[in-house]
XYZ file of C-alpha atoms in Angstrom:
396
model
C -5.955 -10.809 -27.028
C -6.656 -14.504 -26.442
C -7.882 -15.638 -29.367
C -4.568 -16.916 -30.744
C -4.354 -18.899 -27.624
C -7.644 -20.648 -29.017
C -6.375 -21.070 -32.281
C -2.867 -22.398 -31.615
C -4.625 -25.113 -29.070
C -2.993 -24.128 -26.216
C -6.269 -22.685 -23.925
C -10.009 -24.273 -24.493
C -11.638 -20.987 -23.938
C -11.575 -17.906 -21.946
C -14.125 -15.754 -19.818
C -12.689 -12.505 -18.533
C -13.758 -9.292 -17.355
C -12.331 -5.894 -16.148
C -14.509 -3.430 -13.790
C -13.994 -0.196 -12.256
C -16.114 1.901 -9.499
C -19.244 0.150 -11.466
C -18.531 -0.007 -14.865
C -17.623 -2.555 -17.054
C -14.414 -1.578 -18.759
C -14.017 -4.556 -20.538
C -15.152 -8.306 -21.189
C -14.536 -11.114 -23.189
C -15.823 -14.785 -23.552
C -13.902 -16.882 -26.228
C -13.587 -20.301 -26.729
C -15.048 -23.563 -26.021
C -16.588 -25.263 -23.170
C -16.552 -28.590 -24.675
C -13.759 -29.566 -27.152
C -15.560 -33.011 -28.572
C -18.972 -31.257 -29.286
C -17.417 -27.681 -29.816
C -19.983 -26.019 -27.310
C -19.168 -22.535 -27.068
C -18.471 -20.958 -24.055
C -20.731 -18.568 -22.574
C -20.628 -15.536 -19.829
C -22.630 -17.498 -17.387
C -20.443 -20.745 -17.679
C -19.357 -22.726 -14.617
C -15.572 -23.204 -13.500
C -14.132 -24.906 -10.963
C -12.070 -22.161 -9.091
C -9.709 -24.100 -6.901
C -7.715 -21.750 -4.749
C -10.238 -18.905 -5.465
C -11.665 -20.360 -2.854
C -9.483 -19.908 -0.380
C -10.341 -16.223 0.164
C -13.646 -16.953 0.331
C -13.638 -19.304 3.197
C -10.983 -16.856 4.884
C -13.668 -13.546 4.840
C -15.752 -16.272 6.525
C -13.826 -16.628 9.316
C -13.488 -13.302 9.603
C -17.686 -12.689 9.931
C -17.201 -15.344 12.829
C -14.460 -13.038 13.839
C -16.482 -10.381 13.871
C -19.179 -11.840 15.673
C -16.874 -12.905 18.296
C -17.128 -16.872 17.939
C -13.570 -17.377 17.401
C -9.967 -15.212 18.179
C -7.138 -14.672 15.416
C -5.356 -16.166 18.295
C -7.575 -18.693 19.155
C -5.443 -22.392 19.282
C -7.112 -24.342 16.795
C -7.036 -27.287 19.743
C -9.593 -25.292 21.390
C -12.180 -27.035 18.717
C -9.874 -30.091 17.664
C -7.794 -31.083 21.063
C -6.208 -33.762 18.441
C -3.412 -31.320 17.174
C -2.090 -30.977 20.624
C 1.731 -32.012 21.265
C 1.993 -32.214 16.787
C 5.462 -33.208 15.728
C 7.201 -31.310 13.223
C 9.366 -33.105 10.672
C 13.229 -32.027 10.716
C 14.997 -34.752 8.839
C 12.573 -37.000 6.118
C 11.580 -39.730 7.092
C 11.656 -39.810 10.492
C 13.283 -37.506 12.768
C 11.282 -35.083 14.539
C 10.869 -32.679 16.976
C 7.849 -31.150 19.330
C 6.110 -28.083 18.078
C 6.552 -25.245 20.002
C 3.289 -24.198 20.240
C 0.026 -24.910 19.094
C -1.398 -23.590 15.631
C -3.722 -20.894 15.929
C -6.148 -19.764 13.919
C -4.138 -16.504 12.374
C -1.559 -19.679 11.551
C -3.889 -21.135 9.299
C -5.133 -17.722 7.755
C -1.722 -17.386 7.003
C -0.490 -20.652 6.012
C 2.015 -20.643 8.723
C 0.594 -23.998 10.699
C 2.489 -25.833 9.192
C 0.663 -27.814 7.052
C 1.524 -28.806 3.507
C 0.317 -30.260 0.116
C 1.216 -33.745 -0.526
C 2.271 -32.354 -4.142
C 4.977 -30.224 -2.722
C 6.714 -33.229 -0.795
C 8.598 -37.122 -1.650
C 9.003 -40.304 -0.460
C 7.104 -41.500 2.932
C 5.453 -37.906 3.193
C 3.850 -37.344 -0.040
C 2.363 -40.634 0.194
C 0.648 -40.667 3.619
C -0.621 -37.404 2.918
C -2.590 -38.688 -0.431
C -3.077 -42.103 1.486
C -4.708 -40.213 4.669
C -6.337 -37.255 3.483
C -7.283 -38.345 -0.301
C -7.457 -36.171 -2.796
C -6.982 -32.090 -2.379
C -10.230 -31.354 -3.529
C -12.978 -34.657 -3.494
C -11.722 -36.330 -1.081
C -13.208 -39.386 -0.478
C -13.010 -39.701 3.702
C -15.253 -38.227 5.963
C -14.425 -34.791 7.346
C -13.969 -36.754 11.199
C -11.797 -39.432 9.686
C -9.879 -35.983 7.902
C -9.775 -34.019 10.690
C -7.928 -36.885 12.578
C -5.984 -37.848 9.582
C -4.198 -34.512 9.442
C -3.304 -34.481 13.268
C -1.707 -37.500 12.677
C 0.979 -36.292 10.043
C 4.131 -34.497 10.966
C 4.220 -30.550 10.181
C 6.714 -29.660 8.002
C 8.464 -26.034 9.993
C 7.338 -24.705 13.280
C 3.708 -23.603 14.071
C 3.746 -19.521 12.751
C 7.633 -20.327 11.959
C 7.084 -20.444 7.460
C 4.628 -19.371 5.234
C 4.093 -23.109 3.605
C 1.236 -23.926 1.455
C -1.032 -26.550 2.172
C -4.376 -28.046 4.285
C -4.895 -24.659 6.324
C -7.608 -23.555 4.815
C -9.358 -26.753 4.665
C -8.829 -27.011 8.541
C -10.229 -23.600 8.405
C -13.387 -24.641 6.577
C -14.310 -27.922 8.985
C -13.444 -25.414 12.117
C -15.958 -23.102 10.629
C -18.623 -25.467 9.950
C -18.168 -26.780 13.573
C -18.440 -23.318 15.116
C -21.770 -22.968 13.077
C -22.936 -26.402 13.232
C -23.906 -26.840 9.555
C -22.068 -27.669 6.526
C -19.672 -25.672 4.984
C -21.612 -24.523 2.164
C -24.470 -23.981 3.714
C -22.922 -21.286 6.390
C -20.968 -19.761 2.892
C -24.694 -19.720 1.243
C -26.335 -17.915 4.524
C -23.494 -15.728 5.356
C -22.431 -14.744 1.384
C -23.716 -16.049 -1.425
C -27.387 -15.092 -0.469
C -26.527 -11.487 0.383
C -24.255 -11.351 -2.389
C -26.796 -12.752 -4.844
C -24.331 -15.464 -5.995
C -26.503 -17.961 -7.370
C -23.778 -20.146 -9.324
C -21.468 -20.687 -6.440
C -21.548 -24.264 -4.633
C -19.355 -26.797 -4.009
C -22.280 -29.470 -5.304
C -23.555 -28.101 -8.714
C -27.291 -28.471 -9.037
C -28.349 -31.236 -11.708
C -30.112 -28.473 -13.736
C -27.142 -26.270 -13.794
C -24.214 -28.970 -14.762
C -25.127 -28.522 -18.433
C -23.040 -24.770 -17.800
C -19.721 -26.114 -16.373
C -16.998 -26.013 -18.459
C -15.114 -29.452 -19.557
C -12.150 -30.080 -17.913
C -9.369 -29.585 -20.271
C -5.678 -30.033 -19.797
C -2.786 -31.442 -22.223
C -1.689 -34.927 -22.952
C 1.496 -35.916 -23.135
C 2.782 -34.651 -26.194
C 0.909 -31.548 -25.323
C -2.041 -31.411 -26.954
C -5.066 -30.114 -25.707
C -8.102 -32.463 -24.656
C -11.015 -32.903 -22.500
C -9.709 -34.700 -19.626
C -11.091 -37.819 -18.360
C -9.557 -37.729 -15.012
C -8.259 -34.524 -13.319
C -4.752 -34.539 -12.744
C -2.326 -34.987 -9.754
C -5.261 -36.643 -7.611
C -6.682 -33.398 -6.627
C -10.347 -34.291 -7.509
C -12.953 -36.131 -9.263
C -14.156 -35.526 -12.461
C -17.197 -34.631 -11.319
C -17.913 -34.324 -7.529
C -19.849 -37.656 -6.384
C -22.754 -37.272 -4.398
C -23.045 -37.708 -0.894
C -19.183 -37.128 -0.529
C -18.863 -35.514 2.695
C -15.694 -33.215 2.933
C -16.031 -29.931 1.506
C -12.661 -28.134 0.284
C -12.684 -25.087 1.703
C -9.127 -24.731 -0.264
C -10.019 -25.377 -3.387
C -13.445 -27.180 -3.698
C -16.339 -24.324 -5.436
C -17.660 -23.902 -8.925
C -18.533 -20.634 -9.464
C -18.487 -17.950 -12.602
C -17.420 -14.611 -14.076
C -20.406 -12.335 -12.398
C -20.432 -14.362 -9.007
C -16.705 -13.879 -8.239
C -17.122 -9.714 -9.308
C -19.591 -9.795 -6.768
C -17.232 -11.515 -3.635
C -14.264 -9.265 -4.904
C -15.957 -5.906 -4.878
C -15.509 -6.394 -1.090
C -11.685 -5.825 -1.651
C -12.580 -2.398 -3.424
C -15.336 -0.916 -1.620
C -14.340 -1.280 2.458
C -15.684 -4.580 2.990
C -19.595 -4.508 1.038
C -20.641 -5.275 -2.377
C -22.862 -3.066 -4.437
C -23.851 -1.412 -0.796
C -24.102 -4.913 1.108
C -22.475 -5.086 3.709
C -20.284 -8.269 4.549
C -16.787 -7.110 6.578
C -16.283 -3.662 8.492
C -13.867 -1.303 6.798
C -10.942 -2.315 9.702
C -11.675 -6.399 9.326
C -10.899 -5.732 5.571
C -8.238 -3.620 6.001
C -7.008 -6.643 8.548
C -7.131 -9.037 6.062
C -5.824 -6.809 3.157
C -2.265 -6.231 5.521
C 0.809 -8.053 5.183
C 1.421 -10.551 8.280
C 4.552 -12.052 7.052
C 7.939 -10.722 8.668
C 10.862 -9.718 6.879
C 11.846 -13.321 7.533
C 9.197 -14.789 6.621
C 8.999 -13.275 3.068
C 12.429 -14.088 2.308
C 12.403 -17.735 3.228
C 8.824 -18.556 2.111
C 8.674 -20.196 -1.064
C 5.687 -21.804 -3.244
C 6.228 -24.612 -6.081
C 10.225 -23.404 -6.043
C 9.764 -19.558 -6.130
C 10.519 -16.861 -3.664
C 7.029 -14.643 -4.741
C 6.930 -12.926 -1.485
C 10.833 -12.162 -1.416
C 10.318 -8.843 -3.326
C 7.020 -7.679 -4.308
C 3.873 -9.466 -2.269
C 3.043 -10.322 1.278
C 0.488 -12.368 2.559
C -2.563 -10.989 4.439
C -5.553 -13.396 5.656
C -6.765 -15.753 2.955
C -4.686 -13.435 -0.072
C -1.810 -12.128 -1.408
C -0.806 -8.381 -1.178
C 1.178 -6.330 -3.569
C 3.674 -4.615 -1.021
C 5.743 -3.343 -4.151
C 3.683 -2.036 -7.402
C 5.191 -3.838 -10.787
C 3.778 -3.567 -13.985
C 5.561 -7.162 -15.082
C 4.264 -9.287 -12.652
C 0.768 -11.053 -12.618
C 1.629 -13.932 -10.060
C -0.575 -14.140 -7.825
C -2.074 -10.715 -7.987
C -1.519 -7.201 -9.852
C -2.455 -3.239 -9.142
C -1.100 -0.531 -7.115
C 0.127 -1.509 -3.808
C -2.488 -3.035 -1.314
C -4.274 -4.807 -4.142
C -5.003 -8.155 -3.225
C -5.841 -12.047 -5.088
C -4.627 -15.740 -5.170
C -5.171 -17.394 -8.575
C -6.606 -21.240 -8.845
C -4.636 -24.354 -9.689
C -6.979 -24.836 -12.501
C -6.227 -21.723 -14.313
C -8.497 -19.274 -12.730
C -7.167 -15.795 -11.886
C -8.549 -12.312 -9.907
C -7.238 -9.135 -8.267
C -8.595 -6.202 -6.771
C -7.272 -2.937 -6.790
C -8.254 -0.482 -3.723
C -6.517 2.208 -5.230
C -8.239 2.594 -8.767
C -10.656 0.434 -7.388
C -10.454 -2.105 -10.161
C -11.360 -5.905 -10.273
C -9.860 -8.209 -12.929
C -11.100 -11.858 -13.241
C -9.941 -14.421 -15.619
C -11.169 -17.838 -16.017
C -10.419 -20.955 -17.651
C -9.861 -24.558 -16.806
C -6.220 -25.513 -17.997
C -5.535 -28.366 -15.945
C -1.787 -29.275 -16.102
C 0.019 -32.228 -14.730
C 3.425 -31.112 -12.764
C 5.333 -33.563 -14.666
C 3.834 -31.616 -18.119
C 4.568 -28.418 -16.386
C 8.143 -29.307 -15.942
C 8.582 -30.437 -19.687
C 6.975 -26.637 -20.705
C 3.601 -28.149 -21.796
C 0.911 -25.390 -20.428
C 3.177 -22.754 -19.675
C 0.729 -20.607 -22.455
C -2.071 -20.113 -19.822
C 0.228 -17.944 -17.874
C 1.720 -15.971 -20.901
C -2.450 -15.310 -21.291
C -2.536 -14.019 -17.570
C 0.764 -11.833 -18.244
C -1.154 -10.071 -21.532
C -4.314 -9.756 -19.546
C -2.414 -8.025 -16.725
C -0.514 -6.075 -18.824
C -3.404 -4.651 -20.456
C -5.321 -3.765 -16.907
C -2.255 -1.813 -15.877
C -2.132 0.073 -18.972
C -6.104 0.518 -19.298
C -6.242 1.810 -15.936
C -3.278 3.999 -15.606
């Protein structure tokens, strides 16, 4: 199925796997992890999973939820008093007017805070974001000089107004780590990755462990397919410096094909994972519902399209398919009330409650926007498309 994708140069290599109720229905690993050297990739390799975090930091917040250290409707001021009285942005560059209330926690579970990515905006906007925050991913200031940072900028719509993309779940990520009083990782390492037995899931990848990532590969300019030196659009470093502070909890693990199965079997079996348990049955089911009104879907759009218009909502931390289609893969696939939210870097999952099915691809295909708009990478979605296609027609 992918192979031609290798062969044609258009994907580096591929790790993929489809599971059902505790079977392995299917696998593949195909490709390279190094282009230059032709190192082969393996099951076990390292990605960088970008927005694949973002639902793992969210079923965080809801264990702290569940313990009772923080409310859905909690204002987010009741940790970080500096996004009081925030300014929302009404006419670029500079006319504003006061929020109408402050952002609450189920705001930035839902990416309604208002919040945005400095990739989605121009002019004066775009570049205070990259100039205050730094990069999406590594960012080079310290969480305290972040946290301020962001209360600074102007939202972009009304607090719980707009489903808009952006800095929530980071926000979400330093909140939790100041609940808990301990990094980021360590609270995801305590709370899920020991339980889980996820042993290749960190934001800072041992030394003895670095040898499994996979290269980052993206396009140049006339589209061919390298190892990157720098990753693109200022998201991150090439490889995460030490002693950086600020941990991304939008975007910022490594992880692989067997420690992902293991977080998204919580979708599929009422909150545990091969019988441990992590949510209740009703915090899942919480998190696996559509908050978006009718509104809400229709006006929301990411990078241009209208995804939640027809077929998805948007629960806590993921998407939801509200409307079953065979044809679509973006963001997520399955019967209705399956859930995912695929990485920038070209990783992919969804679970399926009903058939009780997990699908994971992974790859690093790290496109620049400009490339994307000239049609250079476009293949690594065709690749998720087939690899839907074939779980809905496997599992019918």
């Amino acid at each position: 199925m992918f192979k031609k994708y290798i062969e044609n140069k258009k994907l580096a290599g591929v790790n993929c796997i489809v599971w059902q109720e505790g079977e392995i229905l299917y696998q593949e690993t195909v490709g390279y992890k190094n282009l230059e050297t032709k190192v082969l990739l393996t099951p076990d390799t390292i990605f960088r999973i970008a927005s694949m975090t973002k639902p793992i930091t969210s079923v965080l917040a809801m264990m702290l939820y569940e313990e009772k250290k923080l409310d859905l409707n909690d204002p987010i001021t009741k940790w970080f008093p500096q996004f009081a009285n925030m300014k929302v942005l009404i006419n670029p560059p500079d006319e504003y007017e006061k929020a109408g209330k402050n952002i609450t926690i189920l705001d930035l579970l839902t990416h309604r805070a208002g919040f945005t990515y400095s990739g989605f905006q121009k002019g004066k906007l775009k570049d205070d974001y990259l100039r205050i925050l730094g990069g999406d991913i590594d960012s080079e200031v310290t969480t305290k000089q972040w946290v301020n940072g962001l209360a600074g900028l102007p939202l972009v719509s009304q607090p719980g107004d707009l489903f808009n993309y952006g800095k929530s779940t980071d926000l979400l990520g330093i909140l939790i780590s100041t609940i808990e009083g301990k990094s980021l990782e360590n609270v995801m390492e305590e709370k899920i990755f020991h339980p889980l037995d996820m042993k290749d899931t960190f934001f800072n990848i041992p030394n003895d462990k670095k040898n499994r990532c996979a290269s980052n590969f993206g396009f140049d300019d006339s589209g061919n397919l390298i190892n990157l030196e720098t990753v693109p659009a200022k998201m991150a470093f090439k490889e995460r410096p030490a002693g950086l502070e600020f941990e991304a909890g939008s975007g910022g693990l490594w992880s692989t094909m067997d420690d992902y199965l293991k977080f998204a079997r919580i979708f599929v079996e009422d909150g545990c994972s091969g019988g441990v348990q992590i949510l209740k049955k009703e915090t899942k089911d919480l998190m696996c519902s559509n908050h978006l009104t009718p509104a809400q879907r229709e006006q929301s759009k990411l990078m241009g399209s209208r995804m939640f218009k027809d077929h998805f909502g948007f629960g806590l931390g993921v998407a939801v398919v509200m409307t079953e289609s065979p044809y679509l893969s973006i963001p997520c696939t399955g019967s209705v009330g399956s859930v995912g939210w695929p990485g920038a870097y070209g990783g992919w999952w969804s679970a399926d409650p009903v058939k009780k099915s997990i699908a994971i691809f992974l790859t690093h295909s790290m496109t620049e926007p400009h490339q994307l708009a000239q049609g250079i990478g476009f293949e690594l979605y065709e690749a998720i498309d087939e690899f839907s296609k074939y779980i809905n027609e496997r599992l019918q």
